[in-house]
């Protein structure tokens, strides 16, 4: 029987650690690292059943993909029920998921000290900034996570430092608190191996398409319990009417809960362009110097040359803002470069980008262009075949060959060549984030 066992869980000061064992058929999906997460609040008094939530939130989707059962000594009863609901949503979404059962020696129903506090997963991008604007009267704690788009590797220290500084400054200017969470959730799991097995079923990566709604929210549980956070918001990437197989959706995030905390998938009723409208109103009314950070390549500003930077800059113009005033070096000449890059398939794009460019196109059709260059681009976009532009982009051939080879190799062979695979997969670790 396929199984995953959560071993002893320890909590010292703000650091959570536990080891995980699996049956032989699942060993390839785990590295030799124990699971670790660090918080900037003490978690020593958090019940073990709540401390188990972060690791369960990472391993349960892996178990469900393989029809495996998960074993843990103690779990919060509210979260155990939430897992059943989330499993139902993810299995309905992804046909390759088989499900599985969680077994616990004990379930607990603790009563945390409720403070009425709220929290918001925050990067400073369009989606999370829109959610901040919508909930700013609550002064939510802004929560940033290291472990997904910023890895725990020392090579990413500068990126993490830049994000911490930027989020801390944003929070200080608005009288909000911050919370910083660091985890090895995607190096404790062998994420490239998960990609090798399941990329053929999903549009994005494993974590983006399957795991990140439950995974990111679950990471916050000990911190939320310690701080008495009652409402935890995660900004929507997509919107009502887009039915993509994505790991963070209302039917996933709204079902995540544990003792004292309920999670909310925020602003799903707004398209990305409408979220930029919310931000634009806030800029004009309260914060004319607001800076956004959405770049796929940098954390200390926006490169202005990646697809996401271009997409955000065009969206800002359509909402009546000048991109260069809000973090994007953008001019009329960039419309030509943007069109050329889209036509040449220079970026790896998926169906979510197709919907986002369609959203921009709808707004552009009803907007009077400000310049001849803008008019030329809008006219091209109106007739462009977005599906064809997306299909002409894709993962490099070498990545697809590596995935296929890893997927089909027996465990003994995979373990023998693991050092070479580790080197080759280094470029595959980053997965897209919409927030």
CSV table of N, CA, C and O in Angstrom, one decimal, residues 225-293:
chain,number,residue,atom,x,y,z
A,225,UNK,N,-2.1,30.8,14.2
A,225,UNK,CA,-2.6,30.3,15.5
A,225,UNK,C,-1.9,31.1,16.6
A,225,UNK,O,-2.6,31.6,17.5
A,226,UNK,N,-0.6,31.3,16.5
A,226,UNK,CA,0.1,32.1,17.5
A,226,UNK,C,-0.3,33.5,17.6
A,226,UNK,O,-0.3,34.1,18.7
A,227,UNK,N,-0.7,34.1,16.5
A,227,UNK,CA,-1.1,35.5,16.4
A,227,UNK,C,-2.5,35.7,16.6
A,227,UNK,O,-3.0,36.9,16.6
A,228,UNK,N,-3.3,34.7,16.5
A,228,UNK,CA,-4.8,34.8,16.6
A,228,UNK,C,-5.4,35.4,15.4
A,228,UNK,O,-6.4,36.0,15.4
A,229,UNK,N,-4.8,35.0,14.2
A,229,UNK,CA,-5.4,35.5,12.9
A,229,UNK,C,-6.7,34.7,12.6
A,229,UNK,O,-6.7,33.5,12.6
A,230,UNK,N,-7.8,35.4,12.4
A,230,UNK,CA,-9.0,34.8,12.2
A,230,UNK,C,-9.4,34.7,10.7
A,230,UNK,O,-10.0,33.8,10.3
A,231,UNK,N,-9.0,35.7,9.9
A,231,UNK,CA,-9.3,35.7,8.5
A,231,UNK,C,-7.9,35.8,7.7
A,231,UNK,O,-7.2,36.7,8.0
A,232,UNK,N,-7.7,34.9,6.8
A,232,UNK,CA,-6.5,34.8,6.1
A,232,UNK,C,-6.9,34.9,4.6
A,232,UNK,O,-7.6,34.1,4.0
A,233,UNK,N,-6.4,36.0,3.9
A,233,UNK,CA,-6.8,36.2,2.5
A,233,UNK,C,-5.6,35.8,1.6
A,233,UNK,O,-4.4,36.0,1.9
A,234,UNK,N,-6.0,35.2,0.5
A,234,UNK,CA,-5.1,35.0,-0.6
A,234,UNK,C,-5.7,35.5,-1.9
A,234,UNK,O,-6.8,35.3,-2.2
A,235,UNK,N,-4.9,36.4,-2.6
A,235,UNK,CA,-5.4,37.1,-3.8
A,235,UNK,C,-5.6,36.1,-4.9
A,235,UNK,O,-4.8,35.2,-5.2
A,236,UNK,N,-6.8,36.3,-5.6
A,236,UNK,CA,-7.0,35.5,-6.8
A,236,UNK,C,-6.1,35.8,-7.9
A,236,UNK,O,-5.7,36.9,-8.1
A,237,UNK,N,-5.7,34.8,-8.7
A,237,UNK,CA,-4.9,35.0,-9.9
A,237,UNK,C,-5.9,35.1,-11.1
A,237,UNK,O,-5.7,36.0,-11.9
A,238,UNK,N,-6.8,34.2,-11.1
A,238,UNK,CA,-7.8,34.2,-12.2
A,238,UNK,C,-9.1,34.9,-11.8
A,238,UNK,O,-9.1,35.5,-10.7
A,239,UNK,N,-10.2,34.7,-12.5
A,239,UNK,CA,-11.4,35.4,-12.2
A,239,UNK,C,-12.6,34.6,-12.7
A,239,UNK,O,-12.4,33.6,-13.4
A,240,UNK,N,-13.8,35.0,-12.2
A,240,UNK,CA,-15.0,34.2,-12.5
A,240,UNK,C,-15.1,34.1,-14.0
A,240,UNK,O,-15.0,35.1,-14.7
A,241,UNK,N,-15.4,32.9,-14.5
A,241,UNK,CA,-15.5,32.7,-16.0
A,241,UNK,C,-14.3,32.0,-16.6
A,241,UNK,O,-14.4,31.5,-17.7
A,242,UNK,N,-13.2,32.0,-15.8
A,242,UNK,CA,-12.0,31.3,-16.3
A,242,UNK,C,-11.9,30.0,-15.5
A,242,UNK,O,-11.8,29.9,-14.3
A,243,UNK,N,-12.1,28.9,-16.2
A,243,UNK,CA,-12.1,27.6,-15.6
A,243,UNK,C,-10.9,26.8,-15.9
A,243,UNK,O,-10.9,25.8,-16.7
A,244,UNK,N,-9.8,27.3,-15.3
A,244,UNK,CA,-8.5,26.6,-15.6
A,244,UNK,C,-8.1,25.7,-14.4
A,244,UNK,O,-8.5,26.0,-13.2
A,245,UNK,N,-7.4,24.7,-14.7
A,245,UNK,CA,-6.9,23.8,-13.6
A,245,UNK,C,-5.7,24.4,-12.9
A,245,UNK,O,-4.6,24.4,-13.4
A,246,UNK,N,-6.0,25.0,-11.8
A,246,UNK,CA,-5.1,25.9,-11.1
A,246,UNK,C,-5.2,25.6,-9.6
A,246,UNK,O,-6.2,25.4,-9.1
A,247,UNK,N,-4.0,25.6,-8.9
A,247,UNK,CA,-4.0,25.1,-7.5
A,247,UNK,C,-4.6,26.1,-6.5
A,247,UNK,O,-4.9,25.7,-5.4
A,248,UNK,N,-4.9,27.3,-6.9
A,248,UNK,CA,-5.5,28.3,-6.0
A,248,UNK,C,-6.8,28.8,-6.7
A,248,UNK,O,-6.7,29.6,-7.6
A,249,UNK,N,-7.9,28.3,-6.2
A,249,UNK,CA,-9.2,28.7,-6.8
A,249,UNK,C,-10.2,28.8,-5.6
A,249,UNK,O,-9.9,28.3,-4.5
A,250,UNK,N,-11.3,29.5,-5.8
A,250,UNK,CA,-12.3,29.5,-4.7
A,250,UNK,C,-12.7,28.2,-4.1
A,250,UNK,O,-12.8,28.0,-2.9
A,251,UNK,N,-12.8,27.2,-5.0
A,251,UNK,CA,-13.3,25.8,-4.5
A,251,UNK,C,-12.1,25.1,-3.8
A,251,UNK,O,-12.4,24.0,-3.3
A,252,UNK,N,-10.9,25.7,-3.8
A,252,UNK,CA,-9.8,25.1,-3.0
A,252,UNK,C,-9.6,26.0,-1.8
A,252,UNK,O,-9.8,25.6,-0.6
A,253,UNK,N,-9.3,27.3,-2.0
A,253,UNK,CA,-8.9,28.1,-0.9
A,253,UNK,C,-10.0,28.4,0.1
A,253,UNK,O,-9.7,28.5,1.3
A,254,UNK,N,-11.2,28.5,-0.3
A,254,UNK,CA,-12.3,28.8,0.6
A,254,UNK,C,-12.6,27.7,1.5
A,254,UNK,O,-13.3,27.8,2.5
A,255,UNK,N,-12.1,26.5,1.2
A,255,UNK,CA,-12.3,25.3,2.0
A,255,UNK,C,-11.2,25.1,3.0
A,255,UNK,O,-11.3,24.2,3.9
A,256,UNK,N,-10.1,25.8,2.9
A,256,UNK,CA,-9.0,25.6,3.8
A,256,UNK,C,-9.3,26.4,5.1
A,256,UNK,O,-9.7,27.5,5.1
A,257,UNK,N,-9.1,25.7,6.2
A,257,UNK,CA,-9.4,26.2,7.6
A,257,UNK,C,-8.8,25.4,8.6
A,257,UNK,O,-8.4,24.2,8.4
A,258,UNK,N,-8.6,26.0,9.8
A,258,UNK,CA,-8.1,25.3,11.0
A,258,UNK,C,-8.6,26.0,12.2
A,258,UNK,O,-9.3,27.0,12.0
A,259,UNK,N,-8.3,25.5,13.4
A,259,UNK,CA,-8.9,26.1,14.6
A,259,UNK,C,-8.6,27.6,14.6
A,259,UNK,O,-7.5,28.1,14.7
A,260,UNK,N,-9.7,28.4,14.6
A,260,UNK,CA,-9.6,29.8,14.8
A,260,UNK,C,-9.4,30.6,13.5
A,260,UNK,O,-9.5,31.8,13.5
A,261,UNK,N,-9.1,29.9,12.4
A,261,UNK,CA,-8.8,30.6,11.1
A,261,UNK,C,-9.6,30.1,9.9
A,261,UNK,O,-9.7,28.9,9.7
A,262,UNK,N,-10.2,31.0,9.2
A,262,UNK,CA,-10.8,30.7,7.9
A,262,UNK,C,-10.0,31.4,6.8
A,262,UNK,O,-9.6,32.5,7.0
A,263,UNK,N,-9.9,30.7,5.6
A,263,UNK,CA,-9.2,31.3,4.5
A,263,UNK,C,-10.2,31.8,3.4
A,263,UNK,O,-11.2,31.3,3.3
A,264,UNK,N,-9.7,32.8,2.7
A,264,UNK,CA,-10.6,33.5,1.7
A,264,UNK,C,-9.8,33.7,0.4
A,264,UNK,O,-8.7,34.3,0.4
A,265,UNK,N,-10.5,33.4,-0.7
A,265,UNK,CA,-9.9,33.6,-2.0
A,265,UNK,C,-10.5,34.9,-2.5
A,265,UNK,O,-11.7,35.1,-2.8
A,266,UNK,N,-9.6,35.9,-2.5
A,266,UNK,CA,-10.1,37.3,-2.6
A,266,UNK,C,-10.1,37.9,-4.1
A,266,UNK,O,-9.1,37.6,-4.8
A,267,UNK,N,-11.1,38.7,-4.4
A,267,UNK,CA,-11.2,39.4,-5.6
A,267,UNK,C,-11.4,38.6,-6.9
A,267,UNK,O,-11.1,39.0,-8.0
A,268,UNK,N,-12.0,37.4,-6.7
A,268,UNK,CA,-12.2,36.5,-7.8
A,268,UNK,C,-13.3,37.1,-8.8
A,268,UNK,O,-13.3,36.8,-9.9
A,269,UNK,N,-14.1,38.0,-8.3
A,269,UNK,CA,-15.1,38.6,-9.1
A,269,UNK,C,-14.5,39.7,-10.0
A,269,UNK,O,-15.3,40.3,-10.9
A,270,UNK,N,-13.3,40.1,-9.9
A,270,UNK,CA,-12.6,41.1,-10.7
A,270,UNK,C,-11.6,40.5,-11.7
A,270,UNK,O,-10.8,39.6,-11.3
A,271,UNK,N,-11.6,41.0,-12.9
A,271,UNK,CA,-10.6,40.6,-13.8
A,271,UNK,C,-9.3,41.3,-13.4
A,271,UNK,O,-9.3,42.2,-12.6
A,272,UNK,N,-8.2,40.9,-14.0
A,272,UNK,CA,-6.9,41.5,-13.7
A,272,UNK,C,-6.9,43.0,-14.0
A,272,UNK,O,-6.4,43.8,-13.3
A,273,UNK,N,-7.5,43.3,-15.2
A,273,UNK,CA,-7.6,44.7,-15.5
A,273,UNK,C,-8.5,45.5,-14.5
A,273,UNK,O,-8.2,46.7,-14.2
A,274,UNK,N,-9.5,44.9,-14.1
A,274,UNK,CA,-10.4,45.6,-13.0
A,274,UNK,C,-9.6,45.7,-11.7
A,274,UNK,O,-9.9,46.7,-11.0
A,275,UNK,N,-8.7,44.8,-11.4
A,275,UNK,CA,-7.9,44.9,-10.2
A,275,UNK,C,-7.0,46.1,-10.4
A,275,UNK,O,-6.7,46.9,-9.4
A,276,UNK,N,-6.4,46.3,-11.6
A,276,UNK,CA,-5.6,47.5,-11.8
A,276,UNK,C,-6.4,48.7,-11.7
A,276,UNK,O,-5.9,49.8,-11.3
A,277,UNK,N,-7.7,48.7,-12.1
A,277,UNK,CA,-8.6,49.9,-11.9
A,277,UNK,C,-8.7,50.2,-10.4
A,277,UNK,O,-8.7,51.4,-10.0
A,278,UNK,N,-8.9,49.2,-9.5
A,278,UNK,CA,-9.0,49.4,-8.1
A,278,UNK,C,-7.7,50.1,-7.6
A,278,UNK,O,-7.7,51.0,-6.8
A,279,UNK,N,-6.5,49.6,-8.1
A,279,UNK,CA,-5.3,50.2,-7.7
A,279,UNK,C,-5.1,51.6,-8.2
A,279,UNK,O,-4.7,52.5,-7.5
A,280,UNK,N,-5.6,51.8,-9.4
A,280,UNK,CA,-5.5,53.2,-10.0
A,280,UNK,C,-6.3,54.2,-9.2
A,280,UNK,O,-5.9,55.3,-9.0
A,281,UNK,N,-7.5,53.8,-8.8
A,281,UNK,CA,-8.3,54.6,-7.9
A,281,UNK,C,-7.6,55.0,-6.6
A,281,UNK,O,-7.6,56.1,-6.1
A,282,UNK,N,-7.0,53.9,-6.0
A,282,UNK,CA,-6.3,54.1,-4.8
A,282,UNK,C,-5.1,55.1,-5.0
A,282,UNK,O,-4.8,55.9,-4.2
A,283,UNK,N,-4.4,54.9,-6.1
A,283,UNK,CA,-3.3,55.8,-6.4
A,283,UNK,C,-3.7,57.2,-6.5
A,283,UNK,O,-3.1,58.2,-6.0
A,284,UNK,N,-4.8,57.5,-7.2
A,284,UNK,CA,-5.3,58.8,-7.4
A,284,UNK,C,-5.8,59.4,-6.1
A,284,UNK,O,-5.7,60.6,-5.9
A,285,UNK,N,-6.4,58.6,-5.3
A,285,UNK,CA,-7.1,59.1,-4.1
A,285,UNK,C,-6.1,59.2,-2.9
A,285,UNK,O,-6.2,60.1,-2.1
A,286,UNK,N,-5.1,58.3,-2.8
A,286,UNK,CA,-4.4,58.2,-1.5
A,286,UNK,C,-2.9,58.0,-1.7
A,286,UNK,O,-2.1,58.4,-0.8
A,287,UNK,N,-2.4,57.4,-2.8
A,287,UNK,CA,-1.0,57.0,-2.8
A,287,UNK,C,-0.4,57.2,-4.2
A,287,UNK,O,-0.2,56.2,-4.9
A,288,UNK,N,-0.1,58.4,-4.6
A,288,UNK,CA,0.3,58.7,-6.0
A,288,UNK,C,1.7,58.1,-6.3
A,288,UNK,O,2.1,57.9,-7.5
A,289,UNK,N,2.5,57.7,-5.3
A,289,UNK,CA,3.8,57.1,-5.5
A,289,UNK,C,3.9,55.6,-5.4
A,289,UNK,O,5.0,55.0,-5.4
A,290,UNK,N,2.7,55.0,-5.4
A,290,UNK,CA,2.7,53.5,-5.2
A,290,UNK,C,3.6,52.8,-6.3
A,290,UNK,O,3.5,53.1,-7.4
A,291,UNK,N,4.4,51.8,-5.8
A,291,UNK,CA,5.2,51.0,-6.7
A,291,UNK,C,4.7,49.6,-6.7
A,291,UNK,O,4.5,49.0,-5.6
A,292,UNK,N,4.6,49.0,-7.8
A,292,UNK,CA,4.2,47.6,-7.9
A,292,UNK,C,5.5,46.7,-8.3
A,292,UNK,O,6.4,47.2,-8.8
A,293,UNK,N,5.4,45.5,-7.9
A,293,UNK,CA,6.5,44.5,-8.2
A,293,UNK,C,5.9,43.2,-8.7
A,293,UNK,O,5.3,42.5,-8.0
